[in-house]
Amino acid sequence: MSTTVTTTEAWQRLDRRMLLVHPLREVVRFLPAMAAVVVAGTATGEAWQYLGVLVPVALGVLRYLTTRFRVGQGRVELRTGLLNRHLRATPLDRVRTVDLTSPLTHRVLGLTRLRIGTGTGDDEALVLDGLSVAAARRLRAELLREVPDQVTEPPPDTLHLDPRWARLAPFTSTGLALGAGVLGLALQATTTLGLARTLRADDLVASALRASVWIAVPALVLSGLVATSALAVGGYLVSNWDLTLRHERRAWHLRRGLLTTRETTLADDRVAGVSLGEPLGLRLAGGARLDAVVTGVDRDEQGSALLVPPAPHDVVAGVAGRVLGTDAPVTGPLVPHGPQAVRRRWTRALGPALAVLAAGLLAVATGGSPWLLAPGALALPAAALLAADRSRALGHALADGHLVARSGSLGRRREALGTSHVIGWTFRDSWFQRRAGLTTLVATTAGGRQAVTVPDVPLAEAVRLADRATPGLVAPFLLAQTCTPRETPRRTGR
């Protein structure tokens, strides 16, 4: 029962097994209305009302019969709808990514959903929902123009998930996001079922006051940490179960997921670099994550560029070196930005903390409670630690044909972009930066976050760095090194 996909002008249907999936979806969608019909039919004794149950099934069958696609004449087309006909077409040379996603219902039936990305956002993606796995993989290879390897044995996996990496999940924001979602659903269910009326707020407050605050608060915090950690670990394993990363046919293939399996393919010529994320919590736990900078993929196409989920730093750095073909951009030393940049980091961090402390002192001087000094007193050392960490992180390099930039503390990121993928430079500076002789150098590219930013780098060093990365592109700006700031002709350009 497999679908044979061929590049002809003939319109083709999705796999026939979608005759089971589409009606099931419509039944779930119309479940409240169907329940009302059944209740009404039971009350009136009219059996004909049960025929309304067949409406969703008919809509599901109609959806299958009116959905067709074809590949040929340099484009892929999808036609849907009966009364409102929709025809979407994508030129083959605009295809940037092809993802295969298999929800649980699809996996049971041996089907998958093929999503064609063109780098213009999710709204422009073309989705063929319901092909056999083999047919979808053949079509993916054809759309991405993959070149078959001459070897018969598949290459070994570059990376395979170790379940022990899930211990790093509580140090990410995933647990908090899932916890907030569960709490929201619980509150909604409580309101819908009327339980809110049975839970009297006065009784809850009275019960809380009867318990010691020194016991209640730590118990509440500990319960929250345990709950969010359990949710984070569970979400990590469900999302990344059986993750495998393999380099085959001049492309990187990533497969992961327990309930929903996703396969992502990134062609070598579209991988412009990597971005190694080191958020504070994950960094303290010795972990990191890795994303690929892919040309032609919009930043809103979530998940298409992930290479390694949160994992030990050494593992992530090793995969980054394999993707780039060299370890130097990931492990090599960085050039610091000098005392002016460090001073700017301290000024920006301590300024708000000192303002809070000054406000507290003013409040106390005018008769306020001494406890008003607590926020400023706590914020000041925290700001100092943040400034010191951000100063240590700041750096850049030009290593083995890659522009490397690192910055940040709470959300530290080390990015390596191939210089051949740099399509322009932007020199951006504020009044305070100009007074300090600093600038923010931005290398623009056609993929990922669309840019790699090197903040607060001395102007002369920024010009030299851009000229070494792309010789001749910023040669006119070299004159700025011999001009006074007022005589600098232009600082922004591509």
PDB file of N, CA and C in Angstrom, residues 19 74 171 231:
ATOM      1  N   LEU A  19      -7.178   7.702   4.413  1.00  0.00           N
ATOM      2  CA  LEU A  19      -8.626   7.537   4.551  1.00  0.00           C
ATOM      3  C   LEU A  19      -9.013   7.159   5.971  1.00  0.00           C
ATOM      4  N   GLY A  74       9.856  21.737 -13.058  1.00  0.00           N
ATOM      5  CA  GLY A  74      10.603  22.634 -12.179  1.00  0.00           C
ATOM      6  C   GLY A  74       9.853  23.141 -10.975  1.00  0.00           C
ATOM      7  N   PHE A 171      18.239  22.366  33.892  1.00  0.00           N
ATOM      8  CA  PHE A 171      18.996  23.624  33.870  1.00  0.00           C
ATOM      9  C   PHE A 171      18.627  24.497  32.670  1.00  0.00           C
ATOM     10  N   LEU A 231       9.235  17.548  34.804  1.00  0.00           N
ATOM     11  CA  LEU A 231       8.650  17.906  33.511  1.00  0.00           C
ATOM     12  C   LEU A 231       9.741  18.150  32.475  1.00  0.00           C
TER      13      LEU A 231
END
